Coordinates of N, CA and C and ligand atoms in Angstrom, one line a residue:
M290 N 207.4 134.9 217.3 CA 206.2 135.0 216.0 C 205.7 133.4 216.0
E291 N 204.5 133.4 215.6 CA 204.1 132.1 215.4 C 204.6 131.6 214.1
K292 N 204.8 130.5 213.9 CA 205.1 130.0 212.8 C 204.1 129.8 211.4
I293 N 204.7 129.9 210.3 CA 203.5 129.9 209.2 C 203.9 128.8 208.1
V294 N 202.5 128.6 207.2 CA 202.5 127.7 206.5 C 202.2 128.5 205.4
V295 N 203.3 128.5 204.1 CA 203.1 129.2 203.0 C 202.5 127.8 201.9
A296 N 201.2 128.2 201.2 CA 200.6 127.2 200.4 C 200.8 127.6 199.2
N297 N 201.6 127.0 198.1 CA 201.7 127.5 196.9 C 200.9 126.5 195.9
L298 N 199.8 126.9 195.6 CA 199.2 126.3 194.5 C 199.4 125.9 193.3
K299 N 200.4 127.0 192.8 CA 200.8 126.8 191.6 C 199.9 127.2 190.5
M300 N 200.1 126.7 189.4 CA 198.9 126.9 188.1 C 198.1 125.8 188.2
N301 N 197.3 125.1 189.4 CA 196.4 124.2 189.5 C 195.2 124.8 189.9
M302 N 194.1 123.9 189.6 CA 192.8 123.7 189.9 C 192.0 124.5 188.6
L303 N 190.9 124.3 188.3 CA 189.8 125.1 187.6 C 188.9 125.6 188.6
Y304 N 188.0 126.5 188.1 CA 187.1 127.1 189.0 C 186.3 126.2 189.8
N305 N 185.8 125.2 189.3 CA 185.0 124.3 190.3 C 185.8 123.6 191.1
D306 N 186.9 123.4 191.0 CA 188.0 122.7 191.9 C 188.3 123.8 193.1
V307 N 188.4 125.2 192.7 CA 188.6 126.0 193.7 C 187.3 126.4 194.6
L308 N 186.0 126.2 194.2 CA 184.7 126.1 194.8 C 184.9 124.9 195.7
N309 N 185.2 123.9 195.4 CA 185.1 122.6 196.1 C 186.3 122.8 197.2
Y310 N 187.5 123.2 197.1 CA 188.6 123.3 198.0 C 188.1 124.3 198.9
L311 N 187.5 125.3 198.7 CA 187.2 126.5 199.7 C 186.1 126.0 200.6
D312 N 185.2 125.4 200.1 CA 184.1 124.5 200.8 C 184.7 123.4 201.9
K313 N 185.8 122.8 201.4 CA 186.3 121.8 202.5 C 187.1 122.7 203.3
L314 N 187.8 123.8 203.1 CA 188.9 124.3 203.8 C 188.3 125.1 205.1
K315 N 188.6 124.5 206.1 CA 187.9 125.2 207.4 C 189.2 126.0 208.1
I316 N 189.4 127.2 207.8 CA 190.6 127.7 208.5 C 190.1 128.9 209.4
E317 N 190.8 129.2 210.6 CA 190.4 130.2 211.3 C 190.8 131.6 210.6
N318 N 190.3 132.7 211.1 CA 190.6 133.9 210.5 C 191.9 134.3 210.8
N319 N 192.5 134.1 212.2 CA 193.7 134.2 212.6 C 194.8 132.9 212.3
S320 N 194.5 132.2 211.2 CA 195.2 131.0 210.9 C 196.7 131.2 210.4
N321 N 197.6 130.4 210.8 CA 199.0 130.6 210.3 C 199.2 130.3 208.6
I322 N 198.1 129.9 208.3 CA 198.2 129.6 206.9 C 197.9 130.7 205.7
I323 N 198.9 130.8 204.8 CA 198.9 131.8 203.9 C 198.8 131.1 202.4
I324 N 197.5 131.3 201.7 CA 197.6 130.5 200.4 C 197.8 131.2 199.1
C325 N 198.7 130.9 198.2 CA 199.0 131.6 197.1 C 198.5 130.8 196.0
P326 N 197.0 131.4 195.3 CA 196.6 130.5 194.5 C 196.9 131.4 193.1
S327 N 196.3 130.9 191.8 CA 196.6 131.6 190.7 C 195.9 133.0 191.0
N328 N 196.4 134.0 190.0 CA 195.9 135.2 190.5 C 194.4 135.5 190.0
I329 N 194.0 134.7 189.2 CA 192.6 134.9 188.6 C 191.6 134.3 189.6
F330 N 192.2 133.3 190.6 CA 191.2 133.1 191.7 C 191.2 133.7 192.9
I331 N 192.4 134.5 193.0 CA 192.5 135.3 194.3 C 191.0 135.9 194.9
P332 N 190.3 136.6 194.4 CA 189.1 137.0 195.1 C 188.5 136.2 195.6
Y333 N 188.3 134.8 195.3 CA 187.3 133.9 195.8 C 188.0 133.4 197.1
F334 N 189.4 133.5 197.4 CA 190.1 133.1 198.6 C 189.9 134.4 199.3
L335 N 190.1 135.6 199.0 CA 189.7 136.7 199.8 C 188.3 136.8 200.5
N336 N 187.5 136.4 199.8 CA 186.0 136.3 200.0 C 185.8 135.4 201.2
H337 N 186.7 134.2 201.3 CA 186.7 133.4 202.3 C 187.4 133.9 203.5
N338 N 187.9 135.2 203.6 CA 188.8 135.7 204.6 C 189.9 135.1 204.9
I339 N 190.6 134.2 203.6 CA 191.7 133.5 203.9 C 192.8 134.4 203.8
E340 N 194.3 134.3 204.3 CA 195.2 135.2 204.0 C 195.8 134.8 202.8
V341 N 195.9 135.6 201.8 CA 196.3 135.3 200.4 C 197.7 136.0 200.2
G342 N 198.5 135.3 199.5 CA 199.7 135.6 198.9 C 200.0 135.6 197.3
L343 N 200.6 136.3 196.7 CA 200.9 136.1 195.5 C 201.8 135.3 195.1
Q344 N 202.3 134.6 194.0 CA 203.2 133.6 193.6 C 204.4 134.2 193.1
N345 N 204.2 135.6 192.5 CA 205.1 136.3 191.9 C 204.6 137.7 192.0
V346 N 205.6 138.4 191.7 CA 205.1 140.2 191.9 C 205.9 140.7 190.6
S347 N 205.5 141.7 190.2 CA 206.0 142.7 189.1 C 206.9 143.5 189.6
E348 N 208.2 143.8 189.1 CA 209.3 144.7 189.6 C 208.7 146.2 189.1
F349 N 207.5 146.4 188.5 CA 206.9 147.7 188.4 C 205.6 147.9 189.0
D350 N 205.1 149.2 189.5 CA 203.9 149.4 190.4 C 202.6 149.2 189.3
I351 N 202.7 149.8 188.4 CA 201.5 150.0 187.4 C 202.0 150.4 186.0
G352 N 201.1 150.2 185.0 CA 201.3 150.5 183.7 C 201.3 149.3 182.6
A353 N 201.9 149.7 181.4 CA 201.9 148.8 180.3 C 202.9 147.8 180.7
Y354 N 202.2 146.8 181.3 CA 203.2 145.5 181.5 C 202.2 144.4 181.5
T355 N 201.7 143.8 180.2 CA 200.8 142.9 179.9 C 201.1 141.5 180.8
G356 N 200.2 141.0 181.2 CA 200.4 139.9 182.1 C 200.7 139.7 183.3
E357 N 201.2 141.1 183.9 CA 201.9 141.2 185.2 C 200.8 141.5 186.1
A358 N 201.4 141.3 187.6 CA 200.4 141.7 188.5 C 201.2 142.5 189.8
S359 N 201.0 143.6 190.1 CA 201.9 144.4 190.9 C 201.6 144.2 192.7
A360 N 202.5 144.7 193.2 CA 202.5 144.5 194.8 C 201.4 146.0 195.1
L361 N 201.4 147.0 194.4 CA 200.8 148.2 194.4 C 199.2 147.8 194.3
Q362 N 199.0 146.8 193.0 CA 197.6 146.2 193.0 C 197.1 145.3 194.0
A363 N 198.1 144.3 194.4 CA 197.7 143.7 195.7 C 197.8 144.2 197.0
R364 N 198.2 145.1 197.2 CA 197.9 145.9 198.5 C 196.7 146.6 198.4
S365 N 196.0 147.0 197.3 CA 194.9 147.5 197.2 C 193.8 146.4 197.3
L366 N 194.0 145.1 197.2 CA 193.1 144.1 197.7 C 193.2 143.9 199.0
G367 N 194.1 144.2 199.7 CA 194.8 143.9 201.2 C 195.6 142.8 201.2
I368 N 195.9 142.4 200.3 CA 197.2 141.2 200.2 C 198.3 141.7 200.9
K369 N 198.9 140.8 201.9 CA 200.4 141.1 202.4 C 201.4 140.3 202.2
Y370 N 201.4 139.4 201.3 CA 202.4 138.4 201.1 C 202.6 138.4 199.4
A371 N 203.9 138.0 199.1 CA 204.3 137.5 197.9 C 205.6 136.7 197.9
I372 N 205.3 135.5 197.0 CA 206.6 134.5 197.0 C 207.4 135.3 195.7
V373 N 208.5 135.5 195.9 CA 209.5 136.0 195.0 C 210.7 134.9 194.7
G374 N 211.1 134.8 193.3 CA 212.2 133.9 193.3 C 212.3 132.4 193.1
H375 N 210.8 132.0 193.2 CA 210.6 130.5 193.2 C 211.2 129.6 192.0
S376 N 211.8 128.8 192.3 CA 212.8 128.2 191.3 C 212.3 128.0 189.8
E377 N 210.9 127.8 189.9 CA 210.2 127.4 188.6 C 210.2 128.9 188.0
R378 N 210.3 129.8 188.4 CA 210.2 131.2 187.8 C 211.7 131.5 187.3
R379 N 212.6 131.2 188.3 CA 213.9 131.4 188.0 C 214.4 130.7 186.7
L380 N 213.5 129.3 186.8 CA 214.1 128.3 185.4 C 213.2 128.8 184.1
N381 N 211.7 128.8 184.6 CA 210.9 128.8 183.3 C 210.8 130.3 182.5
N382 N 211.1 131.1 183.7 CA 210.8 132.6 183.2 C 212.2 133.6 183.2
N383 N 213.2 132.8 183.4 CA 214.7 133.0 183.2 C 214.7 134.4 184.1
E384 N 214.2 134.3 185.4 CA 214.2 135.5 186.4 C 215.8 135.3 186.8
S385 N 216.5 136.4 186.9 CA 218.0 136.5 187.2 C 217.8 137.0 188.6
N386 N 218.9 137.0 189.3 CA 219.1 137.6 190.8 C 218.7 139.0 190.6
T387 N 219.0 140.0 189.6 CA 219.0 141.3 189.6 C 217.4 141.6 189.5
C388 N 216.9 140.6 188.7 CA 215.1 140.8 188.3 C 214.7 140.8 189.9
I389 N 215.2 139.5 190.3 CA 214.3 139.3 191.6 C 214.6 140.3 192.8
N390 N 215.9 141.0 192.8 CA 216.1 142.2 193.6 C 215.0 143.2 193.4
H391 N 215.0 143.3 192.1 CA 213.9 144.7 191.9 C 212.4 144.3 192.3
K392 N 212.0 143.0 192.2 CA 210.9 142.4 192.7 C 210.7 142.6 194.0
I393 N 211.6 142.1 194.7 CA 211.7 142.3 196.2 C 211.4 143.9 196.6
K394 N 212.4 144.7 196.0 CA 212.2 146.1 196.4 C 210.8 146.6 196.1
A395 N 210.1 146.2 194.8 CA 209.0 146.7 194.6 C 207.8 146.1 195.8
G396 N 207.8 145.0 196.2 CA 207.1 144.3 197.0 C 207.3 145.4 198.4
L397 N 208.3 145.2 199.0 CA 208.6 145.9 200.0 C 208.3 147.5 200.2
K398 N 208.5 148.1 199.2 CA 207.8 149.7 198.9 C 206.5 149.6 199.2
N399 N 205.7 148.6 198.5 CA 204.5 148.5 198.8 C 203.8 148.0 200.1
G400 N 204.7 147.5 200.8 CA 204.2 146.9 202.1 C 203.9 145.6 202.0
L401 N 204.4 144.8 201.5 CA 204.3 143.3 201.2 C 205.5 143.0 201.8
K402 N 205.0 141.6 202.6 CA 206.0 140.8 203.3 C 206.5 139.7 202.2
I403 N 207.5 139.5 202.0 CA 208.2 138.6 200.8 C 208.8 137.4 201.3
I404 N 208.4 136.3 200.7 CA 208.7 135.2 200.9 C 209.7 134.7 199.7
L405 N 211.3 134.8 200.0 CA 211.9 134.8 198.8 C 212.6 133.4 198.9
C406 N 212.4 132.7 197.8 CA 212.9 131.2 197.7 C 214.6 131.3 197.1
V407 N 215.1 130.5 197.8 CA 216.8 130.4 197.3 C 216.8 128.6 197.3
G408 N 217.5 128.2 196.4 CA 217.6 126.8 196.3 C 218.8 126.4 195.5
D409 N 219.5 125.0 196.0 CA 220.4 124.8 195.3 C 220.0 123.3 194.2
T410 N 220.8 123.3 193.2 CA 220.5 122.3 192.3 C 221.1 121.0 192.6
L411 N 220.8 119.8 192.2 CA 221.4 118.5 192.6 C 222.9 118.5 192.1
K412 N 223.0 119.1 191.1 CA 224.7 119.5 190.6 C 225.3 120.1 191.8
D413 N 224.8 121.3 192.3 CA 225.5 122.1 193.4 C 225.6 121.0 194.7
K414 N 224.8 120.2 194.7 CA 224.9 119.5 196.0 C 225.8 118.3 195.9
E415 N 225.9 117.6 194.5 CA 227.1 116.6 194.1 C 228.4 117.5 194.2
N416 N 228.6 118.7 193.7 CA 229.8 119.4 193.5 C 230.1 120.1 195.0
N417 N 229.6 119.7 195.8 CA 229.7 120.6 197.5 C 229.7 122.0 197.1
N418 N 228.7 122.4 196.3 CA 228.3 123.8 196.2 C 227.4 124.6 196.7
S419 N 226.6 123.9 197.3 CA 225.3 124.4 197.9 C 225.6 125.5 198.5
Y420 N 226.4 125.7 199.6 CA 226.5 126.7 200.4 C 226.7 127.8 199.6
N421 N 227.8 127.8 198.6 CA 228.2 128.8 197.8 C 227.3 129.6 197.0
K422 N 226.2 128.6 196.4 CA 225.0 128.9 195.6 C 224.1 129.8 196.2
I423 N 223.9 129.4 197.5 CA 222.6 129.9 198.6 C 223.3 131.4 199.0
K424 N 224.4 131.2 199.4 CA 225.2 132.8 199.6 C 225.0 133.7 198.3
E425 N 225.4 133.2 197.3 CA 225.5 134.0 196.0 C 224.0 134.5 195.7
E426 N 222.8 133.5 195.9 CA 221.4 134.2 195.8 C 221.0 135.2 196.9
L427 N 221.4 134.7 197.9 CA 221.1 136.0 199.1 C 221.3 137.1 199.0
L428 N 223.0 137.2 198.7 CA 223.6 138.5 198.5 C 223.1 139.3 197.3
E429 N 222.8 138.6 196.2 CA 222.7 139.3 195.0 C 221.0 139.7 195.1
D430 N 220.2 138.7 195.5 CA 218.6 139.0 195.5 C 218.4 140.0 196.6
L431 N 219.4 140.1 197.6 CA 218.8 141.3 198.7 C 219.7 142.4 198.8
K432 N 220.3 142.7 197.6 CA 221.4 144.0 197.6 C 220.7 145.1 198.1
D433 N 221.2 146.1 198.7 CA 220.8 147.1 199.0 C 219.5 147.1 199.6
I434 N 219.1 146.2 200.4 CA 217.8 146.0 201.2 C 218.1 146.2 202.4
Q435 N 217.3 147.0 203.0 CA 217.6 147.3 204.6 C 216.5 146.5 205.4
N436 N 215.2 146.7 205.0 CA 214.2 146.4 206.1 C 213.9 144.9 205.8
L437 N 214.8 143.9 206.2 CA 215.0 142.6 206.4 C 213.9 141.7 207.4
E438 N 213.1 142.7 208.1 CA 212.0 142.1 209.1 C 210.8 141.6 208.4
N439 N 210.8 142.2 207.2 CA 209.4 141.8 206.2 C 210.0 141.0 205.2
I440 N 211.1 140.0 205.3 CA 211.6 139.0 204.5 C 211.7 137.4 205.2
F441 N 211.0 136.5 204.6 CA 211.3 135.3 205.0 C 212.0 134.8 204.0
I442 N 213.0 134.0 204.2 CA 213.9 133.5 203.3 C 213.4 131.7 203.2
A443 N 212.7 131.4 201.9 CA 212.5 130.0 202.0 C 213.5 129.1 201.3
Y444 N 214.2 128.1 201.9 CA 215.3 127.4 201.5 C 214.4 126.2 200.9
E445 N 214.4 125.9 199.4 CA 214.0 124.9 198.8 C 214.8 124.5 197.8
P446 N 215.5 123.4 198.4 CA 216.4 122.5 197.6 C 215.4 122.1 196.2
I447 N 216.3 122.5 194.9 CA 215.4 122.2 193.7 C 215.2 120.8 193.5
W448 N 216.3 119.9 194.0 CA 215.9 118.6 193.7 C 215.0 118.1 194.8
S449 N 214.4 118.8 195.6 CA 213.3 118.0 196.3 C 212.0 118.9 196.1
V450 N 211.9 119.5 195.2 CA 210.6 120.5 194.8 C 209.9 119.5 193.7
S451 N 208.7 119.3 194.2 CA 207.6 118.4 193.3 C 208.2 116.9 193.0
T452 N 208.6 116.4 194.1 CA 208.8 115.2 193.9 C 207.9 114.4 194.5
S453 N 206.7 114.3 193.9 CA 205.3 113.6 194.6 C 205.3 112.0 195.0
I454 N 205.8 111.2 194.2 CA 205.7 110.1 194.0 C 206.8 109.5 195.1
N455 N 207.9 109.9 195.2 CA 208.9 109.5 196.2 C 209.6 110.7 196.5
P456 N 208.9 111.4 197.7 CA 209.4 112.5 198.2 C 211.1 112.5 198.6
V457 N 211.8 113.3 198.0 CA 213.3 113.4 198.1 C 213.1 114.7 199.1
V458 N 213.3 114.5 200.3 CA 213.6 115.7 201.1 C 215.0 115.8 201.8
S459 N 215.6 116.6 201.9 CA 216.8 117.0 202.7 C 216.7 116.2 204.1
T460 N 217.7 115.7 204.7 CA 217.6 115.3 206.0 C 217.4 116.5 207.1
P461 N 216.9 116.4 208.1 CA 216.5 117.5 209.2 C 217.9 118.0 209.7
E462 N 218.9 117.4 209.5 CA 220.3 118.0 209.7 C 220.6 118.9 208.6
E463 N 220.4 118.3 207.4 CA 220.7 119.1 206.3 C 220.1 120.4 206.3
I464 N 218.6 120.3 206.4 CA 217.9 121.6 206.5 C 218.4 122.5 207.4
D465 N 218.3 121.8 209.0 CA 218.9 122.7 210.0 C 220.2 123.5 209.7
A466 N 221.2 122.8 209.0 CA 222.5 123.4 208.6 C 222.3 124.7 208.0
M467 N 221.6 124.1 206.9 CA 221.5 125.4 205.8 C 220.7 126.4 206.5
A468 N 219.7 126.4 207.3 CA 219.0 127.4 207.7 C 220.0 128.3 208.5
L469 N 220.7 127.6 209.6 CA 221.7 128.4 210.3 C 222.8 129.1 209.5
Y470 N 222.9 128.5 208.5 CA 223.8 129.2 207.3 C 223.2 130.5 206.8
I471 N 222.1 130.3 206.6 CA 221.3 131.6 206.0 C 221.2 132.6 207.0
K472 N 221.2 132.3 208.3 CA 220.9 133.2 209.4 C 222.5 134.0 209.3
K473 N 223.4 133.0 209.4 CA 224.8 133.8 209.5 C 225.2 134.6 208.3
V474 N 224.9 134.1 207.3 CA 225.0 135.0 206.0 C 224.4 136.4 205.9
I475 N 223.3 136.2 206.4 CA 222.4 137.4 206.6 C 222.8 138.4 207.7
K476 N 223.2 137.9 208.9 CA 223.9 138.3 209.8 C 225.2 139.3 209.6
E477 N 225.8 138.4 208.9 CA 227.3 139.1 208.8 C 227.4 140.0 207.5
N478 N 226.4 139.9 206.6 CA 226.2 140.9 205.3 C 225.3 141.9 205.7
F479 N 224.2 141.8 206.4 CA 223.3 142.7 206.2 C 223.2 143.3 208.0
G480 N 224.0 142.7 208.9 CA 223.9 143.3 210.3 C 222.3 143.0 210.8
Y481 N 221.7 141.9 210.3 CA 220.4 141.6 210.9 C 220.3 140.1 211.4
D482 N 219.9 140.2 212.8 CA 220.2 138.7 213.1 C 218.8 138.1 213.7
D483 N 217.7 138.4 213.2 CA 216.5 137.8 213.3 C 215.7 137.3 211.9
I484 N 216.6 137.0 210.9 CA 215.7 136.3 209.7 C 215.3 135.3 210.0
K485 N 213.8 135.1 209.5 CA 213.0 134.1 209.5 C 213.2 133.0 208.2
V486 N 213.5 131.8 208.4 CA 213.8 130.7 207.7 C 212.7 129.8 207.4
L487 N 212.3 129.5 206.3 CA 211.4 128.3 206.0 C 211.8 127.2 205.4
Y488 N 211.2 126.2 205.1 CA 211.9 125.2 204.3 C 210.7 124.8 203.5
G489 N 211.3 124.2 202.3 CA 210.0 124.0 201.3 C 210.5 122.8 200.3
G490 N 209.9 122.0 199.7 CA 210.4 121.1 198.8 C 209.7 119.6 199.5
S491 N 208.8 119.3 198.7 CA 208.0 117.8 199.1 C 207.9 117.7 200.6
V492 N 207.4 118.8 201.1 CA 206.9 119.0 202.6 C 205.4 118.2 202.4
K493 N 205.1 117.4 203.4 CA 203.8 116.4 203.2 C 203.3 116.3 204.6
T494 N 202.1 115.7 204.7 CA 201.6 115.4 206.2 C 202.5 114.1 206.6
T495 N 203.2 113.3 205.5 CA 204.0 112.3 206.2 C 205.2 112.8 206.8
N496 N 205.9 113.8 206.4 CA 207.1 114.3 207.0 C 207.0 115.7 207.6
I497 N 205.8 116.2 207.8 CA 205.9 117.6 208.6 C 206.2 117.5 210.0
E498 N 206.0 116.4 210.7 CA 206.1 116.2 212.2 C 207.6 116.2 212.4
E499 N 208.2 115.7 211.4 CA 209.8 115.5 211.6 C 210.5 117.0 211.2
I500 N 209.7 117.5 210.1 CA 210.4 118.8 209.7 C 210.2 119.8 210.8
N501 N 208.9 119.8 211.5 CA 208.6 120.8 212.4 C 209.4 120.9 213.5
K502 N 210.2 119.9 214.0 CA 211.1 119.9 215.1 C 212.2 120.4 214.8
I503 N 212.5 120.9 213.8 CA 213.7 121.6 213.3 C 213.9 123.3 213.9
E504 N 214.5 123.4 214.8 CA 214.0 124.6 215.6 C 214.7 126.0 215.0
S505 N 215.5 125.8 214.1 CA 215.9 127.0 213.2 C 214.9 127.4 212.4
L506 N 214.0 126.6 212.1 CA 212.8 127.2 211.0 C 211.7 127.9 211.5
S507 N 211.1 128.9 210.9 CA 210.1 129.5 211.3 C 208.6 129.2 210.5
G508 N 208.7 128.0 209.7 CA 207.6 127.4 209.1 C 208.1 126.6 207.9
V509 N 207.0 126.4 207.2 CA 207.3 125.8 205.6 C 206.7 126.3 204.6
L510 N 206.7 125.9 203.3 CA 206.3 126.3 202.2 C 205.7 124.7 201.5
V511 N 204.6 124.8 201.1 CA 203.9 123.6 200.8 C 203.7 123.9 199.4
G512 N 204.0 122.8 198.3 CA 203.2 122.9 197.1 C 202.1 121.9 196.9
G513 N 202.5 120.9 196.4 CA 201.5 119.8 196.0 C 200.7 119.1 197.2
D514 N 201.2 118.9 198.3 CA 200.3 118.6 199.4 C 199.1 119.6 199.6
S515 N 199.4 121.0 199.5 CA 198.6 122.0 199.7 C 197.3 121.9 199.0
L516 N 197.5 121.0 197.7 CA 196.2 121.1 196.8 C 195.0 120.3 197.5
N517 N 195.4 119.5 198.4 CA 194.3 118.8 199.2 C 194.3 119.5 200.6
P518 N 192.8 120.2 200.7 CA 192.7 121.0 202.0 C 192.8 120.2 203.4
E519 N 192.5 119.0 203.1 CA 192.6 118.3 204.5 C 194.1 118.1 204.9
N520 N 194.6 117.7 204.0 CA 196.3 117.9 204.4 C 196.9 119.3 204.6
L521 N 196.4 120.2 203.9 CA 196.8 121.6 204.2 C 196.4 121.9 205.8
M522 N 195.4 121.7 206.1 CA 194.6 121.8 207.4 C 195.8 121.1 208.4
M523 N 195.8 120.0 208.2 CA 196.6 119.1 209.0 C 198.0 119.5 209.3
I524 N 198.7 120.0 208.3 CA 200.0 120.4 208.0 C 200.1 122.0 209.2
G525 N 198.9 122.7 208.8 CA 198.9 124.0 209.6 C 198.7 123.7 210.9
K526 N 197.9 122.6 211.2 CA 198.0 122.3 212.7 C 198.9 121.9 213.5
I527 N 199.6 121.1 213.0 CA 201.0 120.5 213.3 C 202.0 121.6 213.6
V528 N 202.2 122.7 212.7 CA 203.0 123.5 212.7 C 202.5 124.7 213.9
S529 N 201.3 124.7 214.0 CA 200.9 125.8 214.8 C 201.1 125.2 216.4
E530 N 201.3 123.9 216.7 CA 201.2 123.2 217.9 C 202.4 123.7 218.9
Ligands
PGA47 P1 206.2 120.7 196.6 O1 206.4 122.2 196.0 O2 205.8 120.8 198.0 O3 205.3 120.5 195.4 O4 207.6 120.2 196.5 C1 207.1 123.2 196.9 C2 207.6 124.3 195.9 O5 207.4 124.5 194.8 O6 207.3 125.5 196.6

């Protein structure tokens, strides 16, 4: 399968910024780039034939859940992807592994492909607890889930997310070792040996060539640098080569 680039625009851009962004973004119909804008701007991206993903998904399908957006609603717009369990939601919205597990199930039930983010903190890293932390998240987030072919695991060390001024990125060796470990945990615990792993955390035009050489990866998740359409296009090009 072709490698993918997931662009997480987070809660950035105003209406005019979106128009400028879409004006500058020249990506083909069958591009490997999936863009996850704020929900209110999604229709503009869809109108430009861009592959769109949600940044979060409700654990419910429809009803009295103020402020939420569901996988069922996303599918009705032709959306095929959703990020679940991003570290900012785990932290700012107190999303537990149980809640994330329910969201993944709701997404899969409605035919979405899920980009599940898992990550270790700096404290985990310092205490040599990174592997345990990732295993715990994988086992709890994916509990009782069978169809893993529709899931990408995005490994995002929390200490390297949004470090725009001095990008702090794991070394390629660290990323490769963790990606292989994730594959091993999934194989041993779910009997599935083809899980796709992405890397995220300060991925930029300046380091994408090096990250793209890591063979255990099936792509990247880009935050800050995807706000610049030229940079996103360049990352997409390098990853698809
Ligand atoms: P970043 O964000 O590329 O700005 O570090 C990545 C993410 O939060 O998914």
